[in-house]
GROMACS .gro file of C-alpha atoms in nm:
model
  188
    1GLN     CA    1   1.182  -3.472   0.889
    2ARG     CA    2   1.251  -3.110   0.793
    3SER     CA    3   1.530  -2.973   0.582
    4LEU     CA    4   1.634  -2.636   0.448
    5ILE     CA    5   1.873  -2.636   0.159
    6ARG     CA    6   1.987  -2.307   0.013
    7GLY     CA    7   1.746  -2.219  -0.267
    8HIS     CA    8   1.486  -2.481  -0.165
    9GLY     CA    9   1.172  -2.444   0.038
   10LEU     CA   10   1.104  -2.546   0.391
   11ARG     CA   11   0.872  -2.844   0.387
   12PRO     CA   12   0.735  -2.923   0.733
   13HIS     CA   13   0.526  -3.228   0.807
   14PRO     CA   14   0.187  -3.162   0.641
   15HIS     CA   15  -0.014  -3.212   0.962
   16ARG     CA   16   0.195  -2.993   1.191
   17SER     CA   17   0.306  -2.629   1.192
   18LEU     CA   18   0.657  -2.528   1.292
   19SER     CA   19   0.700  -2.364   1.629
   20HIS     CA   20   0.876  -2.033   1.689
   21ARG     CA   21   1.178  -2.222   1.829
   22GLU     CA   22   1.194  -2.457   1.526
   23TYR     CA   23   1.194  -2.164   1.279
   24ILE     CA   24   1.476  -1.994   1.471
   25SER     CA   25   1.672  -2.320   1.486
   26ILE     CA   26   1.643  -2.379   1.111
   27LEU     CA   27   1.717  -2.022   1.010
   28SER     CA   28   2.011  -1.978   1.243
   29ARG     CA   29   2.200  -2.254   1.062
   30TYR     CA   30   2.209  -2.041   0.747
   31PHE     CA   31   2.165  -1.676   0.841
   32LYS     CA   32   2.224  -1.438   1.131
   33VAL     CA   33   1.894  -1.431   1.322
   34GLU     CA   34   1.790  -1.203   1.604
   35THR     CA   35   1.450  -1.170   1.767
   36ILE     CA   36   1.338  -0.817   1.846
   37GLY     CA   37   0.999  -0.819   2.017
   38ASP     CA   38   0.767  -1.010   1.784
   39ALA     CA   39   0.995  -0.958   1.482
   40TYR     CA   40   1.282  -1.160   1.338
   41MET     CA   41   1.584  -0.987   1.192
   42VAL     CA   42   1.759  -1.212   0.942
   43ALA     CA   43   2.085  -1.131   0.762
   44SER     CA   44   2.294  -1.309   0.503
   45GLY     CA   45   2.656  -1.246   0.409
   46LEU     CA   46   2.768  -1.250   0.772
   47PRO     CA   47   3.024  -1.310   0.902
   48ILE     CA   48   3.159  -1.414   0.561
   49ARG     CA   49   3.070  -1.179   0.277
   50ASN     CA   50   2.901  -1.338  -0.023
   51GLY     CA   51   2.874  -1.055  -0.275
   52ALA     CA   52   2.521  -0.993  -0.404
   53GLN     CA   53   2.419  -1.348  -0.309
   54HIS     CA   54   2.292  -1.220   0.029
   55VAL     CA   55   2.015  -1.020  -0.141
   56GLU     CA   56   1.900  -1.318  -0.343
   57GLU     CA   57   1.905  -1.549  -0.038
   58ILE     CA   58   1.699  -1.314   0.177
   59ALA     CA   59   1.455  -1.227  -0.104
   60THR     CA   60   1.395  -1.594  -0.182
   61MET     CA   61   1.358  -1.681   0.187
   62SER     CA   62   1.103  -1.397   0.219
   63LEU     CA   63   0.902  -1.534  -0.075
   64HIS     CA   64   0.902  -1.878   0.091
   65PHE     CA   65   0.775  -1.728   0.417
   66LEU     CA   66   0.496  -1.544   0.233
   67SER     CA   67   0.401  -1.863   0.054
   68ALA     CA   68   0.387  -2.049   0.387
   69THR     CA   69   0.124  -1.806   0.516
   70ILE     CA   70  -0.131  -1.937   0.264
   71HIS     CA   71  -0.176  -2.265   0.453
   72PHE     CA   72  -0.034  -2.170   0.792
   73GLN     CA   73  -0.280  -2.223   1.078
   74ILE     CA   74  -0.254  -2.037   1.404
   75GLY     CA   75  -0.308  -2.316   1.658
   76HIS     CA   76  -0.524  -2.125   1.907
   77MET     CA   77  -0.700  -1.912   1.638
   78PRO     CA   78  -0.755  -2.142   1.338
   79GLU     CA   79  -1.005  -1.902   1.177
   80GLU     CA   80  -0.745  -1.619   1.163
   81LYS     CA   81  -0.481  -1.589   0.890
   82LEU     CA   82  -0.120  -1.504   0.970
   83ARG     CA   83  -0.062  -1.149   0.839
   84LEU     CA   84   0.314  -1.145   0.798
   85ARG     CA   85   0.493  -0.816   0.711
   86ILE     CA   86   0.842  -0.830   0.562
   87GLY     CA   87   1.094  -0.552   0.504
   88LEU     CA   88   1.429  -0.576   0.324
   89HIS     CA   89   1.724  -0.338   0.301
   90THR     CA   90   2.074  -0.386   0.167
   91GLY     CA   91   2.381  -0.216   0.306
   92PRO     CA   92   2.678  -0.229   0.539
   93VAL     CA   93   2.654  -0.320   0.908
   94VAL     CA   94   2.889  -0.332   1.202
   95ALA     CA   95   2.890  -0.671   1.372
   96GLY     CA   96   3.034  -0.772   1.703
   97VAL     CA   97   3.000  -0.988   2.009
   98VAL     CA   98   2.835  -0.805   2.297
   99GLY     CA   99   2.821  -0.924   2.657
  100ILE     CA  100   3.028  -1.130   2.895
  101THR     CA  101   2.783  -1.349   3.087
  102MET     CA  102   2.573  -1.427   2.780
  103PRO     CA  103   2.765  -1.309   2.470
  104ARG     CA  104   2.562  -1.238   2.155
  105TYR     CA  105   2.663  -1.167   1.798
  106CYS     CA  106   2.486  -0.836   1.724
  107LEU     CA  107   2.440  -0.613   1.421
  108PHE     CA  108   2.444  -0.233   1.435
  109GLY     CA  109   2.405   0.056   1.195
  110ASP     CA  110   2.179   0.243   0.962
  111THR     CA  111   2.113  -0.068   0.750
  112VAL     CA  112   1.954  -0.240   1.051
  113ASN     CA  113   1.737   0.067   1.119
  114VAL     CA  114   1.622   0.103   0.756
  115ALA     CA  115   1.539  -0.270   0.732
  116SER     CA  116   1.329  -0.232   1.047
  117ARG     CA  117   1.150   0.069   0.895
  118MET     CA  118   1.080  -0.129   0.575
  119GLU     CA  119   0.907  -0.394   0.786
  120SER     CA  120   0.712  -0.151   1.005
  121SER     CA  121   0.588   0.051   0.705
  122SER     CA  122   0.498  -0.260   0.505
  123LEU     CA  123   0.150  -0.403   0.460
  124PRO     CA  124   0.037  -0.750   0.569
  125LEU     CA  125   0.138  -1.025   0.326
  126ARG     CA  126   0.381  -0.794   0.144
  127ILE     CA  127   0.758  -0.773   0.104
  128HIS     CA  128   0.859  -0.406   0.126
  129VAL     CA  129   1.206  -0.330  -0.012
  130SER     CA  130   1.432  -0.028  -0.015
  131GLU     CA  131   1.570   0.129  -0.331
  132SER     CA  132   1.914  -0.031  -0.276
  133THR     CA  133   1.759  -0.377  -0.244
  134ALA     CA  134   1.537  -0.320  -0.549
  135ALA     CA  135   1.839  -0.208  -0.755
  136THR     CA  136   2.035  -0.521  -0.660
  137LEU     CA  137   1.739  -0.749  -0.737
  138LEU     CA  138   1.691  -0.581  -1.075
  139THR     CA  139   2.062  -0.631  -1.150
  140LEU     CA  140   2.035  -0.998  -1.056
  141GLY     CA  141   1.729  -1.028  -1.279
  142GLY     CA  142   1.416  -1.241  -1.260
  143TYR     CA  143   1.244  -1.055  -0.975
  144ASP     CA  144   0.900  -0.897  -1.006
  145LEU     CA  145   0.912  -0.554  -0.840
  146GLN     CA  146   0.649  -0.284  -0.822
  147LYS     CA  147   0.725   0.071  -0.721
  148ARG     CA  148   0.534   0.166  -0.408
  149GLY     CA  149   0.640   0.527  -0.434
  150THR     CA  150   0.798   0.777  -0.199
  151ILE     CA  151   0.700   0.734   0.163
  152PRO     CA  152   0.805   0.909   0.484
  153VAL     CA  153   1.043   0.692   0.687
  154LYS     CA  154   1.113   0.786   1.047
  155GLY     CA  155   1.467   0.913   1.086
  156LYS     CA  156   1.535   0.906   0.710
  157GLY     CA  157   1.289   1.148   0.550
  158GLU     CA  158   1.131   1.050   0.220
  159LEU     CA  159   1.246   0.720   0.063
  160THR     CA  160   1.146   0.556  -0.264
  161THR     CA  161   1.040   0.199  -0.191
  162PHE     CA  162   0.916  -0.105  -0.379
  163TRP     CA  163   0.713  -0.423  -0.336
  164LEU     CA  164   0.875  -0.756  -0.414
  165LYS     CA  165   0.591  -0.948  -0.578
  166GLY     CA  166   0.763  -1.263  -0.697
  167LYS     CA  167   1.050  -1.430  -0.874
  168GLU     CA  168   1.072  -1.585  -1.219
  169GLY     CA  169   1.046  -1.962  -1.188
  170PHE     CA  170   0.934  -1.949  -0.824
  171PRO     CA  171   0.724  -2.267  -0.814
  172ILE     CA  172   0.527  -2.206  -0.495
  173PRO     CA  173   0.202  -2.002  -0.486
  174LEU     CA  174   0.209  -1.661  -0.316
  175PRO     CA  175  -0.074  -1.463  -0.156
  176LYS     CA  176  -0.268  -1.250  -0.403
  177PHE     CA  177  -0.132  -0.897  -0.449
  178THR     CA  178  -0.435  -0.668  -0.477
  179GLU     CA  179  -0.386  -0.336  -0.649
  180GLU     CA  180  -0.628  -0.157  -0.412
  181GLU     CA  181  -0.369  -0.187  -0.136
  182VAL     CA  182  -0.096  -0.019  -0.345
  183LYS     CA  183  -0.089   0.359  -0.365
  184VAL     CA  184   0.141   0.392  -0.669
  185PRO     CA  185   0.074   0.120  -0.932
  186GLU     CA  186   0.394   0.171  -1.135
  187ILE     CA  187   0.538  -0.165  -1.242
  188LEU     CA  188   0.911  -0.220  -1.306
   0.00000   0.00000   0.00000
């Protein structure tokens, strides 16, 4: 039996990993999910806006996913560790249903592109966040952020970005965050 309750972790059966289809099924009940190649795009606050709650939901979900990588086993490569990269960005999107034969609810806009760039310029086992996401998380309080610095982002120029390292009271262990992997060790 699996359940996902807002603010609580996903607890699969201890002897079995969730499949790609099961993750999509669970997530799609709570967030807008789209698969792009080997990446998931997840959004909150759609189609009904939820204020700043969307940032907290996605940040907490991302921390849960990172935590799950600690014990996650790749079925056909049990000696390899899953090296998940996560990128977050906050901003407006345009949403609409596209298609006639197989209609899909799609998201468009600069926010989608920047979120994708946050993921692609992230490091394995890290949550890379934009300045707008970091500002919202700092306003909400309780999040452990570290400034990564200014990095070149395709199509955007130089952007100041941050690592989301944890959350106050987050009870589940996270992968170790080694300072050698971080170019700018400024802590917020």
